[in-house]
Short mmCIF file of C-alpha atoms and ligand atoms in Angstrom, two decimals:
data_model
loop_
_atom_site.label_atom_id
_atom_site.label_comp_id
_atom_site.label_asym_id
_atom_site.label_seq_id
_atom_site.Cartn_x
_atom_site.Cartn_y
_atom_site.Cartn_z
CA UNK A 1 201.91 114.34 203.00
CA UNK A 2 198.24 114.86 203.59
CA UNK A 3 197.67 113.63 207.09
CA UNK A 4 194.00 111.78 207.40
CA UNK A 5 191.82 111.85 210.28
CA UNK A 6 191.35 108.80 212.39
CA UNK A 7 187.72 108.01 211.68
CA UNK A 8 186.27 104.44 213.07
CA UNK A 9 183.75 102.71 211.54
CA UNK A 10 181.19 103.24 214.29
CA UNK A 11 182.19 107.40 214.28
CA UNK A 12 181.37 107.16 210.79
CA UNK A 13 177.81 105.19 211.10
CA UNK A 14 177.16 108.13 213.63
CA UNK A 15 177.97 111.14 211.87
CA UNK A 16 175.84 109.78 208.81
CA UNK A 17 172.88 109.47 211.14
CA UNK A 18 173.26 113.13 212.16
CA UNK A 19 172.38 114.31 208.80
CA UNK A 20 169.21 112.89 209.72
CA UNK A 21 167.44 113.64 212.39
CA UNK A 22 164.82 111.35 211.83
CA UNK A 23 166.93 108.72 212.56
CA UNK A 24 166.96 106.84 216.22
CA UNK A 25 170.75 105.30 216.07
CA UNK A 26 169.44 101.84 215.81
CA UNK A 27 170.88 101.32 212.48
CA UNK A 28 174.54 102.88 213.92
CA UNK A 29 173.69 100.19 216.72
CA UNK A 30 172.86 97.09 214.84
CA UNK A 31 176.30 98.24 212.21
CA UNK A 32 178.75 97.96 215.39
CA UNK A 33 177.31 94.72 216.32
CA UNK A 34 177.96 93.62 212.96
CA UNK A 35 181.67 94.75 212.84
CA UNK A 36 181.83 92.84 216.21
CA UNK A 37 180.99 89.78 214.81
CA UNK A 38 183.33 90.52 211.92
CA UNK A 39 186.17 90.99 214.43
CA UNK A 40 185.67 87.44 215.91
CA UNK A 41 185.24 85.67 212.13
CA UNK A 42 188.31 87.39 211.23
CA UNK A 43 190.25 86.01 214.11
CA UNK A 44 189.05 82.65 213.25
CA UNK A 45 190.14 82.79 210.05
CA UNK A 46 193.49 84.19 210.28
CA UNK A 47 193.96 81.17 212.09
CA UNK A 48 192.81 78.68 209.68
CA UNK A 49 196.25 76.76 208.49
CA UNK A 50 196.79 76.17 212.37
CA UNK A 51 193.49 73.99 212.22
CA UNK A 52 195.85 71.08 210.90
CA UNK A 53 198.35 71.87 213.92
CA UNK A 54 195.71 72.14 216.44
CA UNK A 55 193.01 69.69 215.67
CA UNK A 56 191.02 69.08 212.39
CA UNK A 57 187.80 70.34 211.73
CA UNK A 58 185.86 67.15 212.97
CA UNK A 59 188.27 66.49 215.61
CA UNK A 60 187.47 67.32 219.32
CA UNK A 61 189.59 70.65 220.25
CA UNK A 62 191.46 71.44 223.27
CA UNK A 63 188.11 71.83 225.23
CA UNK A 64 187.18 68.40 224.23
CA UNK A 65 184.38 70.51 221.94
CA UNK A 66 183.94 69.42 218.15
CA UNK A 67 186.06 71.91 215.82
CA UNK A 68 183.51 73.50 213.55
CA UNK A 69 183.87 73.96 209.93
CA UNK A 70 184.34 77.90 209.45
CA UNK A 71 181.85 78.39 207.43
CA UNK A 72 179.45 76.89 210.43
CA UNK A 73 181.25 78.83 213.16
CA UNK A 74 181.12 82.27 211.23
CA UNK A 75 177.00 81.49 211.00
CA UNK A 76 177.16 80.68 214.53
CA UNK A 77 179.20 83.78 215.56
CA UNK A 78 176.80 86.02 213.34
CA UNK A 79 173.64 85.04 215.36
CA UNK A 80 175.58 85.05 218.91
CA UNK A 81 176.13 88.54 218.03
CA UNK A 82 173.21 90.12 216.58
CA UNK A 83 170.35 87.80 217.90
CA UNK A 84 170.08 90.07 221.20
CA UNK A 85 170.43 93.63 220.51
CA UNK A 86 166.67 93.79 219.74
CA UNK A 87 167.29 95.44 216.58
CA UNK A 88 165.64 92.28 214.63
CA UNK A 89 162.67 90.47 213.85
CA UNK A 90 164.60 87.44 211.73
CA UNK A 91 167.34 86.58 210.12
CA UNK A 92 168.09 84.86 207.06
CA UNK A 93 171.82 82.73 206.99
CA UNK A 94 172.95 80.15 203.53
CA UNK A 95 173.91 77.74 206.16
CA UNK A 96 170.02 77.19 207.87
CA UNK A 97 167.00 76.40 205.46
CA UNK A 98 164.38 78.35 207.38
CA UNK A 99 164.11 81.58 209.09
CA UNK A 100 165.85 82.20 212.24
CA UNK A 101 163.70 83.65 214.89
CA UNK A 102 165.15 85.57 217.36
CA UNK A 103 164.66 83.79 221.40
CA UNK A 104 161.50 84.71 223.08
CA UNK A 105 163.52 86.26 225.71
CA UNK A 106 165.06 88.49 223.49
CA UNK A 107 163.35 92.29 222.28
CA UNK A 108 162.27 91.73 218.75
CA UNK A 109 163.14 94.44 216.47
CA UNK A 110 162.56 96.68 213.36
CA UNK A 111 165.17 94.94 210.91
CA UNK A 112 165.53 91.74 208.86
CA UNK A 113 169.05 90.65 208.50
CA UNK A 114 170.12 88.50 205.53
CA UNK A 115 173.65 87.37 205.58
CA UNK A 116 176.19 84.91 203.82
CA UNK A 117 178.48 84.16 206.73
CA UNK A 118 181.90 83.33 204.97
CA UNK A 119 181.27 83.27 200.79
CA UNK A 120 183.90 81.79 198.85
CA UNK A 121 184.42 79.25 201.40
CA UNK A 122 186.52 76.56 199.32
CA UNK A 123 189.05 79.08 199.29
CA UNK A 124 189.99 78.89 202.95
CA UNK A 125 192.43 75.89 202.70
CA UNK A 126 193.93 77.52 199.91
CA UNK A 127 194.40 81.26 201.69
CA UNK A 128 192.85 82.93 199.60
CA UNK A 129 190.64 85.72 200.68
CA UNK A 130 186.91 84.72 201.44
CA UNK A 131 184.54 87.15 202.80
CA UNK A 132 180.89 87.94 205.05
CA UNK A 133 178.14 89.29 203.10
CA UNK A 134 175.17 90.85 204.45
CA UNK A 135 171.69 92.52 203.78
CA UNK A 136 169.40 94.93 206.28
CA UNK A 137 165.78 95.54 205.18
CA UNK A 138 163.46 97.24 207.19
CA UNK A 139 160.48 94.98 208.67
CA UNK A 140 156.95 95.28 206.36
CA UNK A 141 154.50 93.69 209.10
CA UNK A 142 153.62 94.90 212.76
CA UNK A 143 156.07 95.77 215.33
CA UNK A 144 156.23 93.59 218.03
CA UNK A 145 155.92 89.95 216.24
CA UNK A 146 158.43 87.77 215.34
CA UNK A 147 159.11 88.65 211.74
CA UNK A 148 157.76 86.60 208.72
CA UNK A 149 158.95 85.08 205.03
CA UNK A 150 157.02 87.86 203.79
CA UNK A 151 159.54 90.86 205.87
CA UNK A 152 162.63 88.23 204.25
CA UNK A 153 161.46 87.93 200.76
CA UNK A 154 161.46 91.59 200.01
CA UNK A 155 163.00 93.33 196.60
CA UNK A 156 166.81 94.49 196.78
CA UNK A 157 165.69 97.96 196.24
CA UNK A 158 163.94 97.68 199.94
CA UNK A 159 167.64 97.31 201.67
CA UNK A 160 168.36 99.82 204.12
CA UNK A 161 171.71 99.17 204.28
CA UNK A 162 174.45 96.29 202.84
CA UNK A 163 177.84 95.19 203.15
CA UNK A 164 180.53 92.90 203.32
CA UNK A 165 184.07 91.82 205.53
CA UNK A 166 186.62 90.35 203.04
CA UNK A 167 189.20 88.51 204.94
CA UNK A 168 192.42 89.03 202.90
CA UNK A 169 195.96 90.38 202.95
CA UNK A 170 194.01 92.90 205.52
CA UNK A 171 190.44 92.17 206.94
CA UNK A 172 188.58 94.98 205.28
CA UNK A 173 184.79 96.51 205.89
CA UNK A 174 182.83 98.09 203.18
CA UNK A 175 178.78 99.36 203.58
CA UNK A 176 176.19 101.42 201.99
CA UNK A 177 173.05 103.14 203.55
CA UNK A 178 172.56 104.29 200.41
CA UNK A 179 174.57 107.04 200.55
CA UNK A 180 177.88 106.63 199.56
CA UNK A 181 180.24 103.23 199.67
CA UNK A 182 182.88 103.71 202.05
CA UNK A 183 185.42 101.28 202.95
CA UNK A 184 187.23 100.70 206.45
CA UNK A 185 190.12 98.65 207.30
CA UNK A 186 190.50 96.44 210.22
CA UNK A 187 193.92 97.56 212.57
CA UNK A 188 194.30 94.54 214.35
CA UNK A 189 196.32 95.83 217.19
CA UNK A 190 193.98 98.06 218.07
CA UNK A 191 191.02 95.77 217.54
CA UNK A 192 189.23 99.16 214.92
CA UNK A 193 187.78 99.18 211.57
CA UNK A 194 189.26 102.24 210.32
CA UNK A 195 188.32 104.17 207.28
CA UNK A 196 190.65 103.62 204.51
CA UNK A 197 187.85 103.68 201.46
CA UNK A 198 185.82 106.75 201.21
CA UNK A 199 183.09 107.50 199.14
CA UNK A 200 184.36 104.52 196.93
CA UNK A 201 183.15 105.22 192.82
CA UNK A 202 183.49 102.42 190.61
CA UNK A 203 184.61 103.31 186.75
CA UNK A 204 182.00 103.75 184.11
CA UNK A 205 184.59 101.65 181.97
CA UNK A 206 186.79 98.86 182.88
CA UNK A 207 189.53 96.75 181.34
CA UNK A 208 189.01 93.50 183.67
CA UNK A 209 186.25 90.76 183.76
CA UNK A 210 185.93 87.96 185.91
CA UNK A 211 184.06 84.98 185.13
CA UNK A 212 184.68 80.48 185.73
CA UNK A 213 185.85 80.09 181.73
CA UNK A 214 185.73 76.41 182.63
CA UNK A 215 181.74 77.01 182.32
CA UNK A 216 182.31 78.42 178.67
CA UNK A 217 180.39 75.20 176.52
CA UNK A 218 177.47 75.81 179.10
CA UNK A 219 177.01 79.35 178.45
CA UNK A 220 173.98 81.29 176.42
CA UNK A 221 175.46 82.35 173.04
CA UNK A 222 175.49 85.99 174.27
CA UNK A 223 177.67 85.64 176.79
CA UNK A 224 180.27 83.71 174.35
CA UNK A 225 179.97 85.90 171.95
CA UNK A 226 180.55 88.44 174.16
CA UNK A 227 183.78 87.40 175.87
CA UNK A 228 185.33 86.44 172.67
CA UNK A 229 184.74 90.61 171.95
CA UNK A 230 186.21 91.01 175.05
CA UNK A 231 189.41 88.99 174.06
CA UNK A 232 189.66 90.37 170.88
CA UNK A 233 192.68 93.42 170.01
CA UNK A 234 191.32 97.09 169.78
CA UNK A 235 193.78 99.59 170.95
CA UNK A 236 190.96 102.00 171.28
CA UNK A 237 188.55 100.16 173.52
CA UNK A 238 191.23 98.82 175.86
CA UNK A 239 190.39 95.41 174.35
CA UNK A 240 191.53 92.67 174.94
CA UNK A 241 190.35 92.68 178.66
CA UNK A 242 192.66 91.52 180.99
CA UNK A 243 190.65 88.10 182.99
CA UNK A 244 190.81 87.75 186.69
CA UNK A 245 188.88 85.32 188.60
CA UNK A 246 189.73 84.49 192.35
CA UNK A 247 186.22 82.59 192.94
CA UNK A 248 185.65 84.14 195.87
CA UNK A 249 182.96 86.37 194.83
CA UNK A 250 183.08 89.14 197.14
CA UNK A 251 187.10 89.03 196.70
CA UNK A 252 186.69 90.11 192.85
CA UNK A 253 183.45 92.21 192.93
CA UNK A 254 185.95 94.07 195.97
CA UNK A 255 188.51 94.26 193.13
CA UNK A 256 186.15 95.35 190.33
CA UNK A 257 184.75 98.45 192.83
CA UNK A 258 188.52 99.50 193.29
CA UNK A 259 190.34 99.12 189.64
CA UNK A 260 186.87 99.07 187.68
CA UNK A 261 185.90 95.16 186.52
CA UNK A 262 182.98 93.53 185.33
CA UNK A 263 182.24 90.01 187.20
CA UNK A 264 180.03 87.10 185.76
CA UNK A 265 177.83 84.10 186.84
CA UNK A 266 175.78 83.24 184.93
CA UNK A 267 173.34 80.80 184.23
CA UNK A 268 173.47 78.28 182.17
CA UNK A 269 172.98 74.80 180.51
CA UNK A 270 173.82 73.10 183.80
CA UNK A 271 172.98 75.96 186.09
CA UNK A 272 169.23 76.85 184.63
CA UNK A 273 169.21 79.81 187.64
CA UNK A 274 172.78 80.45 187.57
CA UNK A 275 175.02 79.76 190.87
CA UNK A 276 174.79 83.14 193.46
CA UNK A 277 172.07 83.20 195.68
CA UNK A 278 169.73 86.59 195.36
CA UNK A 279 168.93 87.43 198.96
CA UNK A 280 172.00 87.55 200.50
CA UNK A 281 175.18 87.71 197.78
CA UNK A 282 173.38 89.12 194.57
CA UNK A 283 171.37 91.97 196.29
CA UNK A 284 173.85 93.21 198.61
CA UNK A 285 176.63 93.04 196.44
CA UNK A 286 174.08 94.93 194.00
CA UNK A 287 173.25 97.42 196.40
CA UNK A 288 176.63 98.12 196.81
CA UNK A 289 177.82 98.52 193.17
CA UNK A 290 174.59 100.81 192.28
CA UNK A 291 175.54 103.05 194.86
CA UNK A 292 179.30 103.14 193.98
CA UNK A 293 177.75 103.94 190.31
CA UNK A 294 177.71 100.75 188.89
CA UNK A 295 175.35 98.16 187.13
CA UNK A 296 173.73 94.89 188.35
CA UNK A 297 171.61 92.49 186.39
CA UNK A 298 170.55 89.03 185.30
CA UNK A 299 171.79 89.58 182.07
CA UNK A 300 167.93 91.46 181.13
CA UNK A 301 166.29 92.79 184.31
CA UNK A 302 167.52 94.90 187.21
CA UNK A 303 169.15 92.73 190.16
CA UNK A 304 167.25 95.01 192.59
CA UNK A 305 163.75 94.54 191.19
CA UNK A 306 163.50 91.00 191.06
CA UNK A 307 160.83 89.61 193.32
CA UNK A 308 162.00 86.94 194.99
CA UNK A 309 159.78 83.77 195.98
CA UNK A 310 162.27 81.72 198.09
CA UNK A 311 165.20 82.38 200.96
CA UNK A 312 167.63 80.69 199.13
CA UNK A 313 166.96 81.09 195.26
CA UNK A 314 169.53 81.60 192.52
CA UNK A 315 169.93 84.51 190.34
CA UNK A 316 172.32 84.76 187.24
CA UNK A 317 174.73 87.89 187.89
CA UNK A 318 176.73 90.60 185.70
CA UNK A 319 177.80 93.17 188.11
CA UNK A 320 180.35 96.10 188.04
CA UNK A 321 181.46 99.09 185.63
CA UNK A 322 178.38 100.55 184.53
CA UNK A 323 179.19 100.37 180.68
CA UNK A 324 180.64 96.81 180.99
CA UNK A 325 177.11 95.49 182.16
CA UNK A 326 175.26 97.17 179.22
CA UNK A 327 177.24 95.73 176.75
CA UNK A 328 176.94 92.25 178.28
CA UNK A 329 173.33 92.86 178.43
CA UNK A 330 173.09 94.08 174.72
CA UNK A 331 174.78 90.92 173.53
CA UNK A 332 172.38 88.76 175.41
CA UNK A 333 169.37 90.32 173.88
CA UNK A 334 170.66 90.23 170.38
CA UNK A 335 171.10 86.48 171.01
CA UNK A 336 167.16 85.55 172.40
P1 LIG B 1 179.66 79.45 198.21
O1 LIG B 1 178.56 80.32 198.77
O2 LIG B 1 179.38 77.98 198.31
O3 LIG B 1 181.01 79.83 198.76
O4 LIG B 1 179.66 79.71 196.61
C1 LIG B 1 179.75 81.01 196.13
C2 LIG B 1 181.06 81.19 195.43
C3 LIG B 1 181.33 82.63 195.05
O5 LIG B 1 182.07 83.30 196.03
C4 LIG B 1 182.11 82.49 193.79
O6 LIG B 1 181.98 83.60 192.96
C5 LIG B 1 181.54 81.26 193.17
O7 LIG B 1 181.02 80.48 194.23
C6 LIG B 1 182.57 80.45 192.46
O8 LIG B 1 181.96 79.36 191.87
P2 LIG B 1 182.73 78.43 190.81
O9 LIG B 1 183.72 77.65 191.61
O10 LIG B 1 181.65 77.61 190.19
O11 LIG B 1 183.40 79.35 189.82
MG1 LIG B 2 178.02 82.07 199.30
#
């Protein structure tokens, strides 16, 4: 048996920056606060069921506090953790409207973080796996000053680095700096994210795809067309696809980066933008794919290249196996 070596997440972040000496550690820095936070969300929501046991979400806890919904306390956790390490200008969370500014007592930083603090969320009754998504950009106006819509409303291609915590049968870590999607599971008796994923590569071709059927009379005629294809027998082309849809997003884009997969929402007659937001679960997620050697798109244009106008806009979404996405997008353009 080929033993592995033990290598943390935060070894890991380090030895990446040493292949560049340019680089002053911050972003290794800002990464372990991250995983920090993802230990304490984790916690939380392994012990979700108990919430009926010890107090509903509502209720006043032991403390004689409020129980917060998970989805709150995750946001809450996210900003405890990485408001003060003076590696940011702003952040950007789905559960507050406007920018968060970091305190005035705090150092204001370099980086913009842009984060989704548990996606999937109506899954957590339910246990099934939800996840943390999040997105690092680099500031674009002067050091110094708190940061600005203008350093949060950059183009997905601008991400310095990306990632996401899915909290499932294990809690598991995967990021990209851009070079290289690697993959590190949490060892809960230890309290380490430990790498279990390296170098992840999605396949060019898949036999999977993940999309809500129950949207199917909504949809453009492209996208019909194209998962009746999908459904239809040829031996050949590994067709018909095999469907899997959790609706937790980052549980089956985490699938579809592992066994190959091409995942779905899209907009349409009832959706006009689609359902995923762009800054933080379609441009991370996109990030991610591209570098594993996938695909992401609205169904015509590059996920990464959109210019975004708002914090919280919606983006239609085919992501995954490279030659999945281009045949998605061919039948959409044969339909306009
Ligand atoms: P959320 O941010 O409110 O949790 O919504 C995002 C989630 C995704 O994880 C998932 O892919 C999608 O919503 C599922 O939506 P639907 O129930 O319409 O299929
Ligand atoms: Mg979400």
């Amino acid at each position: 048996m080929v033993k592995r070596r033990f290598m943390t997440l935060a070894r890991h972040i380090i030895e990446g920056e040493k292949r560049h000496p340019e680089a002053t550690g911050e972003l290794s820095r800002l990464l372990s606060d991250l995983s920090l936070a993802a230990k304490v969300i984790s916690l939380e929501v392994n012990k979700a069921g108990l919430v009926d046991i010890l107090g509903f979400t509502g209720d006043n806890n032991v403390h004689g506090e409020k129980v917060k919904k998970l989805d709150f306390f995750a946001h809450e956790i996210l900003i405890r953790a990485m408001d003060h390490g003076g590696h940011f200008c702003a952040m950007v969370s789905e559960e507050e409207e406007n920018i968060i500014h970091i305190p005035a007592k705090h150092k204001i930083g370099k980086y913009v973080l842009l984060f989704d603090p548990l996606d999937g969320s109506s899954n957590i009754d339910v246990n099934n796996s939800i996840g943390t998504i999040f997105s690092i950009y680099k500031r674009i106006t002067p050091d110094g000053n708190p940061g600005t819509i203008e350093d949060c409303l950059q183009q997905g291609i601008n991400q310095v680095a990306a990632g996401y915590i899915i909290y499932g049968s294990s809690t598991v870590l995967v990021y990209t700096t851009g070079e290289g999607v690697h993959g590190f599971t949490l060892d809960p008796s230890i309290g380490e994210f430990l790498l279990s994923h390296e170098n992840i590569r999605i396949p060019k071709k898949s036999h999977i795809y993940s999309i809500n059927e129950g949207n199917y009379l909504y949809w453009h005629p492209g996208v019909k067309k194209y998962i009746k294809y999908l459904q239809e027998e040829d031996e050949k082309m590994q067709r018909p696809y095999s469907a899997r849809y959790v609706g937790s997003m980052v549980a089956d884009i985490h699938r579809s980066l592992l066994y190959g997969g091409i995942f779905m929402y899209p907009a349409d007659h009832r959706h006009k933008n689609g359902k995923l937001r762009l800054m933080y679960e379609c441009n991370p997620m996109s990030f991610i794919v591209e570098t594993a050697g996938g695909r992401a798109s609205n169904g015509k244009d590059r996920i990464m290249e959109i210019k975004p106008t708002t914090l919280h806009e919606r983006s239609s979404l085919f992501i995954g196996s490279e030659e999945d996405v281009i045949m998605v997008e061919q039948f959409i353009s044969e339909e306009n």
